[in-house]
Amino acid sequence: MGGVNTALGGDISSISGNPAGLGFYGQSDVSVSLNYLNNINKASFYGNSISQNQGKFGFENAGIVINYPTNNNPDYGWQNFNIGLGIDQHNNFTDNLKYSGINNQNSIVNSFTEIMNGNKEFADDFWNSYLVDQADGKPYFPTVLEADEKNQQMDMITTGYKYNTNISFGANYGNKFYIGAKFGFTSFKYDSKSTFLEKGWTKTAGEILAENPQSDFGKPNNSAYEYTDISYDLQDFNDLTLKGTGVNFGLGMIFKPTWDWNIGVNITTPTWTEVQEVSDVETWVDYYKDENSTTSLHEGYGSKNYGQTFDYAIISPWKTSVGLTKFFGRGLLSADLEYVNYSSIKYREMILDSDPTLESQLTNEIQESFKGAFNFKIGGEFLFTDRLAARAGFHLIGSPYKGDSQSDYIASLGLGYVLTKSLYVDLTGMPV
């Protein structure tokens, strides 16, 4: 139903949504959900189109609610105290993007020379690849044939997850007023492995001398001369791993003025998430007599590993939502309005000798780039019979970026069927 839950109760989503909804439970409950994720990637690279389709079943969420009735008069007093434990998978990062084609316009070495012109450490390192040269006082330039046909391929594989675990408490007072609290724990891991491959030819000695008359590549007695007019295979590796854990706290309330109306409020504190970021960045080059050779002509080049490790914390914004639900004879309609001030995100270094200037700079950049945004959810349910129900939902997501008014949305359709008094099944579909 579009994720609406601020003014709804008696649903397993109350564990992670508005915990006050747990107060509607009159009995204990257990729920397990699975999903099917179908990723379709389409890429076009220099006229070569590639389409990939990857489908996978996975875990969505699981929850349990334990009901503790008080046996008080149903018109007043505390009716129950319920406890809920839930695990939700918010993200599945599994994906594979691959594209390839023939590039006769430029080389990845062009981008490397730009880095070399501003980074002496990398310049001194990549100079040993024999794929670049420099005339006195001038910028570095590639010694590969930029305008020649080069076979290029990118392969990026991502894996990982993000799970939210919540321990929630809800209570019902007089079947009119429902309150709840939750403790949330977040854990995530993201792995990205990117490999860029380029196969091409280096320039002749004469072509290099035209750009640098004093070049060592033009001297037959110099080792650089042996790297002219040969085939090369370049592989650029860029791997990134992010992992972290976070905690937050939430309070919720639902008021039921009449049997057919619910009014809800839910507030979630910022999530303090500690993150470790590890990267590995390397470049390898092999040299061959021609593109059909399999035996290396010279010893291969391997760059330094320019990966780094960072430990830091991200403090997310407060989340505040209000909701309204209207019940009908054979169904309901519910809506939520949520506000998130993304400009209040904060960055903190998790090291002893942290740099307050860097922290302040990054926080200011966040404030300059992000803004507050409203998210709107609406969903409904219609009972065809006492056992079969249809559901639909719509979630409008406001842009968090300043200067961007483009919103995103998620729509969903579903069916629910009651098998027995204690067993039910639901089916939901949505585009991604």
Coordinates of C-alpha atoms in Angstrom, one line a residue, residues 43-368:
A43 CA 24.1 0.1 -22.2
S44 CA 25.2 1.6 -25.5
F45 CA 28.9 2.2 -26.1
Y46 CA 30.2 3.5 -29.5
G47 CA 27.3 1.9 -31.3
N48 CA 27.4 -1.4 -29.5
S49 CA 24.3 -2.1 -27.5
I50 CA 24.3 -4.6 -24.6
S51 CA 21.3 -5.8 -22.6
Q52 CA 21.6 -7.9 -19.4
N53 CA 18.8 -9.4 -17.4
Q54 CA 19.4 -10.8 -13.9
G55 CA 16.7 -12.2 -11.7
K56 CA 17.0 -13.4 -8.1
F57 CA 14.9 -14.5 -5.2
G58 CA 15.8 -13.0 -1.9
F59 CA 14.7 -12.2 1.7
E60 CA 12.5 -9.2 2.2
N61 CA 11.6 -9.1 5.9
A62 CA 10.6 -11.1 8.9
G63 CA 8.8 -10.1 12.1
I64 CA 7.2 -11.4 15.2
V65 CA 4.7 -9.7 17.5
I66 CA 4.1 -11.0 21.0
N67 CA 0.8 -10.0 22.5
Y68 CA 0.3 -9.4 26.3
P69 CA -3.3 -8.6 27.0
T70 CA -4.3 -7.0 30.3
N71 CA -7.9 -8.1 30.4
N72 CA -9.2 -4.7 31.4
N73 CA -12.6 -3.2 30.6
P74 CA -12.5 -2.5 26.8
D75 CA -13.8 1.0 27.3
Y76 CA -11.0 2.3 29.4
G77 CA -7.6 1.4 30.8
W78 CA -4.6 -0.3 29.2
Q79 CA -5.8 -3.1 26.9
N80 CA -2.4 -4.6 26.0
F81 CA 1.3 -4.2 25.9
N82 CA 2.9 -5.8 22.8
I83 CA 6.5 -6.4 21.8
G84 CA 7.7 -6.6 18.2
L85 CA 11.0 -7.7 16.6
G86 CA 11.5 -7.2 12.9
I87 CA 14.3 -7.4 10.3
D88 CA 13.8 -5.6 7.0
Q89 CA 16.1 -5.7 3.9
H90 CA 16.0 -2.1 2.6
N91 CA 18.6 -2.5 -0.2
N92 CA 19.9 -5.3 -2.3
F93 CA 23.0 -4.0 -4.2
T94 CA 23.5 -7.1 -6.3
D95 CA 24.0 -6.0 -9.9
N96 CA 26.3 -6.4 -12.9
L97 CA 26.9 -3.7 -15.6
K98 CA 29.0 -4.6 -18.6
Y99 CA 29.6 -2.7 -21.9
S100 CA 32.1 -2.8 -24.6
G101 CA 32.9 -1.3 -28.0
I102 CA 35.5 0.0 -30.4
N103 CA 36.7 3.5 -29.5
N104 CA 38.6 5.5 -32.2
Q105 CA 38.4 8.9 -30.5
N106 CA 40.4 8.7 -27.3
S107 CA 42.1 6.5 -24.8
I108 CA 41.8 6.0 -21.0
V109 CA 45.5 7.1 -21.0
N110 CA 44.2 10.6 -21.9
S111 CA 42.5 10.8 -18.5
F112 CA 45.7 9.4 -16.8
T113 CA 47.8 12.2 -18.3
E114 CA 45.4 14.8 -16.8
I115 CA 45.9 13.2 -13.4
M116 CA 49.6 13.2 -13.9
N117 CA 49.7 16.9 -14.6
G118 CA 48.3 17.6 -11.1
N119 CA 49.7 14.7 -9.1
K120 CA 53.4 14.2 -9.0
E121 CA 53.3 10.8 -7.1
F122 CA 51.1 9.3 -9.8
A123 CA 53.1 11.0 -12.5
D124 CA 56.3 9.4 -11.3
D125 CA 54.6 6.1 -11.1
F126 CA 52.7 5.9 -14.4
W127 CA 55.7 7.2 -16.2
N128 CA 57.1 3.7 -15.9
S129 CA 54.2 2.3 -18.0
Y130 CA 55.9 3.7 -21.2
L131 CA 52.5 4.9 -22.3
V132 CA 53.1 8.6 -21.7
D133 CA 55.7 11.2 -22.6
Q134 CA 56.4 14.9 -21.8
A135 CA 58.2 17.6 -23.7
D136 CA 60.2 20.1 -21.6
G137 CA 57.8 22.4 -19.7
K138 CA 54.7 21.0 -21.4
P139 CA 51.9 18.7 -20.1
Y140 CA 52.1 15.0 -20.4
F141 CA 50.7 13.4 -23.5
P142 CA 49.8 9.7 -24.4
T143 CA 52.1 7.7 -26.5
V144 CA 49.2 5.4 -27.5
L145 CA 47.2 6.0 -30.7
E146 CA 44.2 7.9 -29.5
A147 CA 42.5 8.0 -32.9
D148 CA 43.2 4.4 -33.7
E149 CA 40.6 1.7 -33.1
K150 CA 40.8 0.4 -29.5
N151 CA 38.8 -2.4 -28.0
Q152 CA 37.4 -1.2 -24.6
Q153 CA 35.3 -3.0 -22.1
M154 CA 33.9 -2.1 -18.7
D155 CA 32.7 -4.7 -16.2
M156 CA 31.3 -3.6 -12.9
I157 CA 29.9 -6.1 -10.3
T158 CA 28.2 -4.9 -7.2
T159 CA 27.0 -6.9 -4.2
G160 CA 25.8 -6.1 -0.7
Y161 CA 22.8 -5.4 1.4
K162 CA 21.3 -3.0 3.9
Y163 CA 19.3 -4.4 6.8
N164 CA 17.3 -2.6 9.5
T165 CA 16.5 -4.4 12.7
N166 CA 13.9 -2.9 15.1
I167 CA 12.8 -3.8 18.6
S168 CA 9.4 -2.1 19.1
F169 CA 6.9 -1.7 21.9
G170 CA 3.3 -0.7 21.5
A171 CA 0.3 -0.3 23.9
N172 CA -3.4 0.3 23.6
Y173 CA -5.3 2.6 26.1
G174 CA -9.1 2.2 25.9
N175 CA -9.1 1.3 22.2
K176 CA -8.7 5.1 21.6
F177 CA -5.1 6.0 22.2
Y178 CA -2.1 4.0 21.0
I179 CA 1.5 4.7 21.8
G180 CA 4.8 3.1 20.9
A181 CA 8.6 3.3 20.9
K182 CA 11.3 1.5 18.8
F183 CA 15.0 1.0 18.9
G184 CA 16.5 0.7 15.4
F185 CA 19.8 -0.9 14.3
T186 CA 21.1 -0.6 10.8
S187 CA 23.8 -2.7 9.1
F188 CA 25.0 -2.5 5.6
K189 CA 27.8 -3.7 3.2
Y190 CA 28.4 -2.5 -0.3
D191 CA 31.1 -4.0 -2.6
S192 CA 31.9 -2.7 -6.0
K193 CA 34.5 -4.2 -8.3
S194 CA 35.1 -2.4 -11.6
T195 CA 37.5 -3.5 -14.3
F196 CA 38.2 -1.4 -17.4
L197 CA 40.1 -3.1 -20.3
E198 CA 41.7 -1.3 -23.2
K199 CA 43.5 -3.0 -26.1
G200 CA 45.4 -0.8 -28.6
W201 CA 48.6 0.2 -30.2
T202 CA 51.4 2.6 -29.2
K203 CA 52.6 5.3 -31.6
T204 CA 55.6 4.9 -33.8
A205 CA 58.8 6.7 -32.9
G206 CA 58.3 9.2 -35.6
E207 CA 54.8 10.1 -34.3
I208 CA 56.1 10.6 -30.8
L209 CA 59.0 12.8 -32.1
A210 CA 56.5 15.0 -33.8
E211 CA 55.2 15.9 -30.4
N212 CA 58.5 15.8 -28.5
P213 CA 61.6 16.1 -30.7
Q214 CA 63.8 15.2 -27.8
S215 CA 61.9 12.2 -26.7
D216 CA 63.7 9.0 -25.6
F217 CA 61.1 7.1 -27.6
G218 CA 62.9 8.3 -30.7
K219 CA 66.3 7.0 -29.7
P220 CA 67.0 3.4 -30.9
N221 CA 69.5 2.9 -28.1
N222 CA 67.1 3.8 -25.4
S223 CA 64.8 1.2 -23.7
A224 CA 61.8 3.5 -24.4
Y225 CA 62.2 2.9 -28.1
E226 CA 61.2 -0.7 -27.7
Y227 CA 57.8 0.4 -26.6
T228 CA 56.9 2.1 -29.9
D229 CA 54.6 0.6 -32.4
I230 CA 53.6 -2.4 -30.3
S231 CA 50.3 -3.7 -28.9
Y232 CA 49.3 -3.2 -25.3
D233 CA 46.6 -4.5 -22.9
L234 CA 45.7 -2.1 -20.1
Q235 CA 43.6 -3.1 -17.2
D236 CA 42.4 -0.5 -14.6
F237 CA 40.9 -1.9 -11.4
N238 CA 38.8 0.2 -9.1
D239 CA 37.3 -1.7 -6.1
L240 CA 35.4 -0.1 -3.3
T241 CA 34.0 -1.6 0.0
L242 CA 31.7 0.3 2.3
K243 CA 30.4 -1.3 5.5
G244 CA 28.8 0.2 8.7
T245 CA 26.3 0.0 11.5
G246 CA 24.0 2.6 12.9
V247 CA 21.4 3.2 15.7
N248 CA 18.3 5.3 16.1
F249 CA 15.2 5.7 18.2
G250 CA 11.6 6.4 17.4
L251 CA 8.3 7.4 19.1
G252 CA 4.8 7.1 17.7
M253 CA 1.2 7.8 18.5
I254 CA -2.2 6.9 17.0
F255 CA -5.5 8.5 18.1
K256 CA -8.8 6.9 17.1
P257 CA -11.5 9.6 17.6
T258 CA -14.2 7.3 16.0
W259 CA -14.3 3.8 14.8
D260 CA -13.7 4.8 11.2
W261 CA -10.8 7.3 11.6
N262 CA -7.2 7.0 12.7
I263 CA -4.8 10.0 13.2
G264 CA -1.1 9.1 13.6
V265 CA 2.2 10.9 14.3
N266 CA 5.6 9.2 14.1
I267 CA 9.1 10.8 14.9
T268 CA 12.4 9.1 14.3
T269 CA 15.7 10.5 15.6
P270 CA 18.8 10.9 13.4
T271 CA 20.6 7.6 12.7
W272 CA 24.3 7.7 13.8
T273 CA 26.0 5.4 11.3
E274 CA 29.7 4.5 11.6
V275 CA 31.2 3.7 8.2
Q276 CA 34.5 2.1 7.1
E277 CA 35.4 2.8 3.4
V278 CA 38.2 0.8 1.8
S279 CA 39.3 1.2 -1.8
D280 CA 41.8 -0.5 -4.1
V281 CA 42.9 1.3 -7.3
E282 CA 45.5 -0.3 -9.5
T283 CA 46.5 -0.3 -13.2
W284 CA 48.3 -3.1 -15.1
V285 CA 49.8 -3.0 -18.6
D286 CA 51.0 -5.9 -20.7
Y287 CA 52.9 -5.5 -24.0
Y288 CA 52.8 -7.7 -27.1
K289 CA 54.3 -7.8 -30.6
D290 CA 50.8 -7.6 -32.1
E291 CA 47.2 -8.0 -31.0
N292 CA 47.3 -11.8 -31.8
S293 CA 50.3 -12.5 -29.6
T294 CA 49.9 -14.3 -26.3
T295 CA 53.5 -14.0 -25.2
S296 CA 54.6 -10.8 -23.5
L297 CA 57.1 -8.7 -25.4
H298 CA 58.3 -6.9 -22.3
E299 CA 57.9 -7.2 -18.5
G300 CA 54.5 -5.9 -17.6
Y301 CA 53.8 -2.7 -15.6
G302 CA 51.9 -2.6 -12.3
S303 CA 51.1 0.7 -10.6
K304 CA 51.1 1.3 -6.9
N305 CA 47.8 0.6 -5.1
Y306 CA 46.2 4.0 -4.7
G307 CA 43.5 2.7 -2.4
Q308 CA 42.7 4.3 0.9
T309 CA 40.9 3.5 4.1
F310 CA 38.6 6.0 5.8
D311 CA 36.6 5.7 9.1
Y312 CA 33.8 8.2 9.6
A313 CA 30.3 8.7 10.8
I314 CA 27.2 10.0 9.0
I315 CA 24.4 11.5 11.1
S316 CA 21.1 11.4 9.2
P317 CA 18.2 13.9 9.5
W318 CA 15.2 13.7 11.8
K319 CA 12.2 12.1 10.2
T320 CA 8.7 13.3 11.1
S321 CA 5.5 12.0 9.6
V322 CA 1.8 12.5 10.1
G323 CA -0.9 10.2 8.8
L324 CA -4.7 9.8 8.4
T325 CA -6.7 6.7 7.8
K326 CA -10.4 6.4 6.8
F327 CA -12.2 3.0 7.1
F328 CA -15.1 2.1 5.0
G329 CA -17.5 -0.8 5.0
R330 CA -15.3 -3.0 2.8
G331 CA -12.0 -1.2 2.8
L332 CA -9.8 1.7 3.8
L333 CA -7.8 4.6 2.5
S334 CA -4.7 5.8 4.2
A335 CA -2.2 8.6 3.6
D336 CA 1.2 9.8 5.1
L337 CA 3.1 13.0 4.8
E338 CA 6.8 12.9 5.8
Y339 CA 9.3 15.6 6.1
V340 CA 13.1 15.1 6.0
N341 CA 15.6 17.9 6.2
Y342 CA 18.5 16.4 4.2
S343 CA 20.6 19.6 4.7
S344 CA 21.0 18.7 8.4
I345 CA 23.1 15.6 7.5
K346 CA 26.4 15.8 9.3
Y347 CA 29.9 14.2 8.7
R348 CA 32.2 13.2 11.6
E349 CA 35.7 11.6 11.4
M350 CA 36.2 8.5 13.5
I351 CA 39.9 8.9 14.2
L352 CA 41.8 10.4 17.2
D353 CA 43.5 13.2 15.2
S354 CA 40.3 14.2 13.4
D355 CA 40.3 17.4 11.3
P356 CA 37.6 19.8 12.4
T357 CA 38.2 21.9 9.3
L358 CA 37.4 19.0 7.0
E359 CA 34.4 18.0 9.0
S360 CA 33.1 21.6 8.8
Q361 CA 33.9 21.8 5.1
L362 CA 32.0 18.6 4.2
T363 CA 29.1 19.6 6.4
N364 CA 28.9 23.0 4.7
E365 CA 29.0 21.2 1.3
I366 CA 26.1 19.1 2.4
Q367 CA 24.1 22.2 3.5
E368 CA 24.8 23.8 0.1

